[in-house]
One Martini backbone bead per residue (centre of mass of N, CA, C, O) as a GRO file, in nm:
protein
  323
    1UNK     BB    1   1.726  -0.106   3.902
    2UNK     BB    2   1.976   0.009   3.982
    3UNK     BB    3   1.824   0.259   4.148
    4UNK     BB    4   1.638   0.084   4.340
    5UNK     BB    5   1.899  -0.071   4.479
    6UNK     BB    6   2.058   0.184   4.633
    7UNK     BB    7   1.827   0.183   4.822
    8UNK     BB    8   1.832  -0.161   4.925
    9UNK     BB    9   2.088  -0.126   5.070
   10UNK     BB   10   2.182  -0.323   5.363
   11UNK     BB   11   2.496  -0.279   5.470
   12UNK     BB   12   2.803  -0.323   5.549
   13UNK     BB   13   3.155  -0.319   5.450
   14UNK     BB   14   3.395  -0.374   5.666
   15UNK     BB   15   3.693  -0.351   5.647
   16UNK     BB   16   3.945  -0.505   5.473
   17UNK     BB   17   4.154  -0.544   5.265
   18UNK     BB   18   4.263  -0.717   4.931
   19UNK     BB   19   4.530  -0.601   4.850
   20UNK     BB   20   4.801  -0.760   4.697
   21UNK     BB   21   4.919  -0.933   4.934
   22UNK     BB   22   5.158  -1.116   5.087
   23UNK     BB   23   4.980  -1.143   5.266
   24UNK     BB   24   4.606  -1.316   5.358
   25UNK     BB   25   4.381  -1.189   5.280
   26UNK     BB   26   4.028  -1.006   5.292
   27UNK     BB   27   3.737  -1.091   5.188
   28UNK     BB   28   3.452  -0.927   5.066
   29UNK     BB   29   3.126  -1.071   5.101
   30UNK     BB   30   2.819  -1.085   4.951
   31UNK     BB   31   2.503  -1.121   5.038
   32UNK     BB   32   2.172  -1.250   5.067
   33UNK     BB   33   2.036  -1.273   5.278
   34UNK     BB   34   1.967  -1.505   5.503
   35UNK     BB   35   2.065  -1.801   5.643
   36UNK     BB   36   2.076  -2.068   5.466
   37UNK     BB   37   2.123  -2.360   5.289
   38UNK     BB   38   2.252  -2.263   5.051
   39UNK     BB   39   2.478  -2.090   5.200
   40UNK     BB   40   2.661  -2.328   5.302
   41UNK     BB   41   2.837  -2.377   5.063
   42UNK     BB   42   2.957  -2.129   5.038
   43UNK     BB   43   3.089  -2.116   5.279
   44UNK     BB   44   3.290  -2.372   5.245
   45UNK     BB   45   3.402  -2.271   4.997
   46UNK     BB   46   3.572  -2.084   5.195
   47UNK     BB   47   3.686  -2.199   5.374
   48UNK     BB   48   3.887  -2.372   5.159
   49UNK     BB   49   4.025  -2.128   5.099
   50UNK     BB   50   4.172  -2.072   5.371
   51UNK     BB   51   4.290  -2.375   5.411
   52UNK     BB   52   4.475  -2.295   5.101
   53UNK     BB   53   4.559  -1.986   5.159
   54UNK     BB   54   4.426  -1.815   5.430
   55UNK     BB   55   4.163  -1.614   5.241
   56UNK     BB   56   3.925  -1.471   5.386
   57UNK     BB   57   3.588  -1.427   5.517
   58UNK     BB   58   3.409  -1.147   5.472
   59UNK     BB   59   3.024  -1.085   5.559
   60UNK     BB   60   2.782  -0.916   5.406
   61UNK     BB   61   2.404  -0.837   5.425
   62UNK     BB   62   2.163  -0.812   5.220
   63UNK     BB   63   1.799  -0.776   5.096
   64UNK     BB   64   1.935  -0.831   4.782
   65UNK     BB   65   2.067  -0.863   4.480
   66UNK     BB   66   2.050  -0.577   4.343
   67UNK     BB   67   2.236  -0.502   4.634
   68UNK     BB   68   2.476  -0.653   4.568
   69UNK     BB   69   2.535  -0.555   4.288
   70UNK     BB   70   2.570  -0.245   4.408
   71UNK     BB   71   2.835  -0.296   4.591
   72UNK     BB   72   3.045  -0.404   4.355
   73UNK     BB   73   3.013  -0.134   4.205
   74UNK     BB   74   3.115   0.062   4.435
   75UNK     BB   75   3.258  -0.086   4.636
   76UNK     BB   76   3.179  -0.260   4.918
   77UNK     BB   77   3.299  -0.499   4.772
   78UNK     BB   78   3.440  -0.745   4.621
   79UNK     BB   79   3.216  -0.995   4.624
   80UNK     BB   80   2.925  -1.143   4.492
   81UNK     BB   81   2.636  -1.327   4.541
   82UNK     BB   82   2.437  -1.349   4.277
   83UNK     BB   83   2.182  -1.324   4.065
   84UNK     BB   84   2.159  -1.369   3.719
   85UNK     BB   85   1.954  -1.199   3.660
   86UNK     BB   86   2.061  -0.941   3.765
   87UNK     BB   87   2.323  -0.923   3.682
   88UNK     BB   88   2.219  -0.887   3.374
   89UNK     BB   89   2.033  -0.628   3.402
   90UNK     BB   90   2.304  -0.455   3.504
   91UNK     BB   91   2.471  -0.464   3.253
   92UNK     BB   92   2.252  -0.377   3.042
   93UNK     BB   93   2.253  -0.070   3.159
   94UNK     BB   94   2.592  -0.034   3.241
   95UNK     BB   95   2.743  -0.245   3.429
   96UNK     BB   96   3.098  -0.323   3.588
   97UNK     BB   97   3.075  -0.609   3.497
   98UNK     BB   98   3.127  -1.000   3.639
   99UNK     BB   99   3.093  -1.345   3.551
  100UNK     BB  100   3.325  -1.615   3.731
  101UNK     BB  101   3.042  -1.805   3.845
  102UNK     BB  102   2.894  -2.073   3.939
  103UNK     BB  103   2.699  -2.187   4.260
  104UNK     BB  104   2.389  -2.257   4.105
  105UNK     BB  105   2.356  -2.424   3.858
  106UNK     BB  106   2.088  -2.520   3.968
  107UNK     BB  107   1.749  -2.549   4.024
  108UNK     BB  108   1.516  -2.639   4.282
  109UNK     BB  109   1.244  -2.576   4.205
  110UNK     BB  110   0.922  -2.650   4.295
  111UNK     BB  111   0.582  -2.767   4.191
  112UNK     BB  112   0.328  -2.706   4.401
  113UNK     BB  113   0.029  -2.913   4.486
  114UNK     BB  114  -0.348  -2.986   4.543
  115UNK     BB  115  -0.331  -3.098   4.253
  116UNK     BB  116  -0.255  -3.348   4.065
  117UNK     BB  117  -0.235  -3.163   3.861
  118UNK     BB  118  -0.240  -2.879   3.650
  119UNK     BB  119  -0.487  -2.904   3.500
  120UNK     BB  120  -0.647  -2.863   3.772
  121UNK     BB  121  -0.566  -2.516   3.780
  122UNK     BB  122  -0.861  -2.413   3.738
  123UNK     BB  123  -0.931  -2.126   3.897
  124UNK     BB  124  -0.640  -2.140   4.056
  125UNK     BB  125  -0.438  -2.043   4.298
  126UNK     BB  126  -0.106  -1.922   4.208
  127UNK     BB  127   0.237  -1.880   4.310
  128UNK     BB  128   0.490  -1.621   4.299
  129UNK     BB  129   0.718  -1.379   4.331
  130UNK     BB  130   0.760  -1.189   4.062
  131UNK     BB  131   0.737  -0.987   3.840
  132UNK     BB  132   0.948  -1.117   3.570
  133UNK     BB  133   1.004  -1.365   3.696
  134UNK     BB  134   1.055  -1.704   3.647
  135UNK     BB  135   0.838  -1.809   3.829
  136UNK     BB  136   0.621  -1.644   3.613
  137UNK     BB  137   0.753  -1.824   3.338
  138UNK     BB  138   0.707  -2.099   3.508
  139UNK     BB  139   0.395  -2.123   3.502
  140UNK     BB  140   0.292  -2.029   3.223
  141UNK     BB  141   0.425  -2.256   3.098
  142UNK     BB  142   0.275  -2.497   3.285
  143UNK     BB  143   0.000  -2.408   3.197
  144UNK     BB  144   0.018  -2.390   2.861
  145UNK     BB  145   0.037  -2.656   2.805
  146UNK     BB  146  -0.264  -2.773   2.969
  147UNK     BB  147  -0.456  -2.516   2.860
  148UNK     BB  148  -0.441  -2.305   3.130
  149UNK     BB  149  -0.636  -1.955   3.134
  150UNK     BB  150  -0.775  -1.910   3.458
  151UNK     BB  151  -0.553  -1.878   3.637
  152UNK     BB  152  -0.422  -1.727   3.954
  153UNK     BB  153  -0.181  -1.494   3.967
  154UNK     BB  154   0.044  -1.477   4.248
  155UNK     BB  155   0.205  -1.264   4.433
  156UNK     BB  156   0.470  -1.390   4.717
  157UNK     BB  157   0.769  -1.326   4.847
  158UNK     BB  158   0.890  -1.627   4.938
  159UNK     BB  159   0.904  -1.949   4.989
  160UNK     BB  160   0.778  -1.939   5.270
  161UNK     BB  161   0.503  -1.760   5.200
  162UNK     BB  162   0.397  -1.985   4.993
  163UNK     BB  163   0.395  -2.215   5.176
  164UNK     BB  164   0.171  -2.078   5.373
  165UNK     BB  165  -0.025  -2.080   5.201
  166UNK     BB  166  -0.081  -2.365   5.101
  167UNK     BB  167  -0.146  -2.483   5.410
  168UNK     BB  168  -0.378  -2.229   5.428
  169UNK     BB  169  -0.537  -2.210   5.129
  170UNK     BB  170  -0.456  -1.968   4.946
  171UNK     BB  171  -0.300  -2.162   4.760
  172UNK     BB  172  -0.312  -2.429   4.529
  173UNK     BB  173  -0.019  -2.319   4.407
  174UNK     BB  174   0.347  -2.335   4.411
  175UNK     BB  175   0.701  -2.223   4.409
  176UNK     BB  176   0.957  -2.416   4.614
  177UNK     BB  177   1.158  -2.483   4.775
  178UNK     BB  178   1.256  -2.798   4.915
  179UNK     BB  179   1.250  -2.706   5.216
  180UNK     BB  180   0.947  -2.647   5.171
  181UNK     BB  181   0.822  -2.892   5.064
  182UNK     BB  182   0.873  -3.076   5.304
  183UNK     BB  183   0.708  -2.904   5.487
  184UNK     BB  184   0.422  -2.929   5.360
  185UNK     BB  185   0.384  -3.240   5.375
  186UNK     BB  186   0.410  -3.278   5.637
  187UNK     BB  187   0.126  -3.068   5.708
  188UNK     BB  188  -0.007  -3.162   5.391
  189UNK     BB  189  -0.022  -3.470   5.252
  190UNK     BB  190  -0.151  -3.373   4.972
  191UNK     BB  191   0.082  -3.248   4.882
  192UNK     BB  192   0.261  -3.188   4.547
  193UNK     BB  193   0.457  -3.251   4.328
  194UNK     BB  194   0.470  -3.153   3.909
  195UNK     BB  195   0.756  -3.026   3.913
  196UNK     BB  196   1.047  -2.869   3.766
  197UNK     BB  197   1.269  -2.592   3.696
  198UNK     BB  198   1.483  -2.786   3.521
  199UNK     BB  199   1.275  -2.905   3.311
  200UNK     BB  200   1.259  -2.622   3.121
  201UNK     BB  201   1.546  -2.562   3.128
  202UNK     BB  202   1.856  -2.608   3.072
  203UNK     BB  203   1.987  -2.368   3.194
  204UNK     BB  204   1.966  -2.321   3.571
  205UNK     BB  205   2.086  -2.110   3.649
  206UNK     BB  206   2.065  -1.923   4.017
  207UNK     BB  207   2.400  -1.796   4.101
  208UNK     BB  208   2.691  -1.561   4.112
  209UNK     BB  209   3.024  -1.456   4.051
  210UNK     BB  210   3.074  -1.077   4.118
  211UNK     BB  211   3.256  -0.846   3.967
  212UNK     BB  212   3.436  -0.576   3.911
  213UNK     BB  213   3.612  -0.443   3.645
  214UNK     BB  214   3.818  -0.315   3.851
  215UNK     BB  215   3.879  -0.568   4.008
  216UNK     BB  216   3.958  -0.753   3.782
  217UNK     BB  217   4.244  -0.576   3.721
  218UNK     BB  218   4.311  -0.523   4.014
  219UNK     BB  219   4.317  -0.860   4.107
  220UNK     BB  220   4.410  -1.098   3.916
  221UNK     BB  221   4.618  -1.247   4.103
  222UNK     BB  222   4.438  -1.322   4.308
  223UNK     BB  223   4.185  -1.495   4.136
  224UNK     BB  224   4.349  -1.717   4.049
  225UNK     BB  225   4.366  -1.820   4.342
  226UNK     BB  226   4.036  -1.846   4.463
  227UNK     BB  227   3.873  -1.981   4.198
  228UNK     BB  228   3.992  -2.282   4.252
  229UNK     BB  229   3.924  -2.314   4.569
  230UNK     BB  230   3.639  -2.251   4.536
  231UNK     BB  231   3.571  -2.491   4.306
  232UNK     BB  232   3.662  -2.685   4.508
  233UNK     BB  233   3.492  -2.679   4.744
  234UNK     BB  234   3.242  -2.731   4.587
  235UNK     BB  235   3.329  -3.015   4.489
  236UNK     BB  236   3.390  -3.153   4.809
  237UNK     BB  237   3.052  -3.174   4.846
  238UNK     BB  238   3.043  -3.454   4.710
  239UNK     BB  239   3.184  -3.585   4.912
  240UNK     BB  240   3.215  -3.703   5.234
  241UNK     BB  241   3.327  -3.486   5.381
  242UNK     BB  242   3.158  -3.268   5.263
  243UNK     BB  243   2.903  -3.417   5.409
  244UNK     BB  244   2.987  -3.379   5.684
  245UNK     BB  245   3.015  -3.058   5.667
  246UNK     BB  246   2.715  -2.965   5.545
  247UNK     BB  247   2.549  -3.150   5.820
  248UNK     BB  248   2.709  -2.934   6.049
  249UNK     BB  249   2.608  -2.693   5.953
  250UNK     BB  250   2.317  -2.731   5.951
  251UNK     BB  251   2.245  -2.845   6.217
  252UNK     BB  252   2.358  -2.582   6.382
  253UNK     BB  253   2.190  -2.353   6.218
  254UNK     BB  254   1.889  -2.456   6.019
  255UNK     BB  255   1.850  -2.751   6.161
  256UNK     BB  256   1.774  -2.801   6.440
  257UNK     BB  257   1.500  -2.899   6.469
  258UNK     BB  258   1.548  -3.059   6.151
  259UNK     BB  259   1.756  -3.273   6.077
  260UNK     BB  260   1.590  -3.465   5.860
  261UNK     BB  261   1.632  -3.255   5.667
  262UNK     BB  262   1.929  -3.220   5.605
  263UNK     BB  263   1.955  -3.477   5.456
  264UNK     BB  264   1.766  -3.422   5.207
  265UNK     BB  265   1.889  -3.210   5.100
  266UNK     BB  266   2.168  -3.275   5.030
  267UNK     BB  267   2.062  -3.515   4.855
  268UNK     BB  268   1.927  -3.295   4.650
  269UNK     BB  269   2.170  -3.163   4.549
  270UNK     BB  270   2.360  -3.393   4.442
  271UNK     BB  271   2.180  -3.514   4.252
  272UNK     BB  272   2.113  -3.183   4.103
  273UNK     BB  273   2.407  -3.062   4.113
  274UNK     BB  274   2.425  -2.763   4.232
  275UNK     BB  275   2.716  -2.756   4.233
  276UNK     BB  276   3.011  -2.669   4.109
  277UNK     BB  277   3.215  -2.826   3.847
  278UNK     BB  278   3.532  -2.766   3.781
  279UNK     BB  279   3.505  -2.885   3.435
  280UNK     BB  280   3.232  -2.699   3.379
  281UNK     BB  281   3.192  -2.482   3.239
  282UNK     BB  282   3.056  -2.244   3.112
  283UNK     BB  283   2.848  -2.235   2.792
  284UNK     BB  284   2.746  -2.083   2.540
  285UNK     BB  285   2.510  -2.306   2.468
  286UNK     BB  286   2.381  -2.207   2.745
  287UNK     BB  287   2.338  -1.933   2.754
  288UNK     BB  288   2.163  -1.912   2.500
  289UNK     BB  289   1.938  -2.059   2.607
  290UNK     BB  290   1.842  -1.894   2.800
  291UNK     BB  291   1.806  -1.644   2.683
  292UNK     BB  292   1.585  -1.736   2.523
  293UNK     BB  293   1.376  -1.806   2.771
  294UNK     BB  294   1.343  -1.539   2.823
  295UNK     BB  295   1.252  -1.383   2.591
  296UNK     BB  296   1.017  -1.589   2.558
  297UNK     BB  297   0.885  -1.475   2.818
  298UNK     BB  298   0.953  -1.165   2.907
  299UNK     BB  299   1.208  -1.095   3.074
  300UNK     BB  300   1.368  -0.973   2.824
  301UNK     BB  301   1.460  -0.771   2.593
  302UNK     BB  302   1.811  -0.786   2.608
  303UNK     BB  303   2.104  -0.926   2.597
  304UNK     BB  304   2.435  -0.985   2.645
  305UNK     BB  305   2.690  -1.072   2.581
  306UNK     BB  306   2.885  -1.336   2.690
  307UNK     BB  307   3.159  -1.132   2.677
  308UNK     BB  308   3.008  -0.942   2.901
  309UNK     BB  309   2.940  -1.129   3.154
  310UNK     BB  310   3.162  -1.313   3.102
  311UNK     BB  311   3.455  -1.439   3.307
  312UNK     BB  312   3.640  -1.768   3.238
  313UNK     BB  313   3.964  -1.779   3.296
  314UNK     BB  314   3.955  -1.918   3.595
  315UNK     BB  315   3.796  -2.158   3.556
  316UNK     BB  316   3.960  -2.267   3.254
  317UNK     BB  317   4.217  -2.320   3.431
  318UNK     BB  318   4.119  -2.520   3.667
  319UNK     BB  319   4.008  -2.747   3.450
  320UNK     BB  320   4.305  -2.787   3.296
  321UNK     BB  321   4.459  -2.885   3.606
  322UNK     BB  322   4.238  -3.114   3.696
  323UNK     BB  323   4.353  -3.326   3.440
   0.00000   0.00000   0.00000
């Protein structure tokens, strides 16, 4: 994985040195994809950073999480906002990361069909990511609940393609981001969510702030201050301003053409907490259950121990100070 991650690096991360310098310097911030919904409370909570630090964020954008992975890995980047899944993975081979927060702490992951249940999905094309992904093991898990066993498993990459897919006919089901559900329904009403991917796994984050460990070495005492006013970003998302905030910068960049779509996305953010909350650090047994759904998925062969993957004293330090 990490090696085939090498070849799919894409863009480069140029500028700024992080150095603990006197005056506030500027992070190299790697991200995937382009911007889309997901990403924009991203940017607010460094906008937060820089407002309470002075503290810039330079982003460069990769083509996947596991070119993010191996960017941080290079140093080609100073933090990389990547996949949990990936995140591990990289790990487990012997990439010397630590993930330092969740971003996404919740799931948002809907199961939508154009069949009133999931049961009457026999014989039916099903949608998912890429194989071994979660995606592949909420699907198997949600059929094989209702008995359902004759039903095809189709890899489609990208919740926009599996939408097209839908609204066209090609899948009969499949997992969607929420923002993607929503335009189904309005494109084909016929079409419904079944399921929720949070509510299969109890511990359902999907992406971390991840640093090398060698960057977390030489300059501990940058993200003492970056990570406590980066996870204010994040909770103040929660708050009015927030909501101003990320409704402001939604509508003029991913939401142009459908603001009232604008609005129902953060109000399903919010409900569904999607944002990290300063006094919540991941806890052991939120990690154990995660692990056990991978293995028992068959998503994983075996996972790095709790305190290989985190390092959580900067978060666990801003949750004391918040007190």
């Amino acid at each position: 994985m990490v090696a085939l991650a090498l070849a799919l690096v894409a863009g480069g991360a140029a500028g700024g040195s992080t150095g603990d310098r006197s005056q506030a310097p500027t992070l190299r911030v790697g991200l995937f994809g382009t911007l889309d919904e997901g990403k924009i409370g991203d940017q607010l909570a460094f906008d937060t950073l820089r407002r309470k630090t002075g503290i810039t964020a330079q982003y460069s954008t990769f083509v996947s999480p596991q070119a993010v992975v191996v960017a941080v890995t290079r140093g080609d980047v100073d933090i990389g906002i990547s996949g949990l899944h990936s995140t591990v993975q990289a790990i487990a081979q012997g990439a010397p990361l630590r993930a330092l927060a969740v971003v996404k702490q919740t799931n948002e992951w809907v199961f939508v069909s154009n069949t009133p249940t999931v049961a009457e999905l026999r014989g039916k094309k099903v949608g998912y990511q890429t194989p071994g992904t979660e995606t592949h093991a909420f699907a198997k898990v949600l059929l094989a609940r209702v008995g359902v066993r004759d039903a095809e498993l189709i890899a489609v990459p990208g919740s926009p393609n599996r939408a097209a897919a839908l609204v066209g006919g090609v899948l009969d089901a499949a997992w969607l981001n929420y923002v993607d559900f929503i335009r189904v329904v309005r494109e084909k009403p016929a079409l419904r969510a079944l399921a929720s991917a949070r509510s299969l796994v109890p511990f359902s984050a999907l992406q971390v702030i991840v640093v090398s460990e060698s960057y977390l070495e030489s300059h501990r005492a940058l993200l003492t201050k970056v990570l406590p006013k980066l996870l204010l970003g994040y909770e103040l998302l929660y708050e009015p301003a927030g909501r101003v905030r990320w409704l402001a910068r939604a509508r003029a960049t991913v939401f142009t053409a459908t603001p009232a779509d604008a609005t129902r996305v953060y109000e399903n953010y919010r409900r569904i907490h999607l944002w990290p909350r300063v006094k919540s650090p991941v806890t052991r047994a939120q990690w154990e259950s995660r692990v056990l759904f991978w293995l028992a998925g068959g998503i994983v062969e075996s996972v790095p121990s709790f305190e290989r993957v985190w390092d959580l004293s900067f978060w666990r330090a801003a949750a004391r100070a918040s007190r």
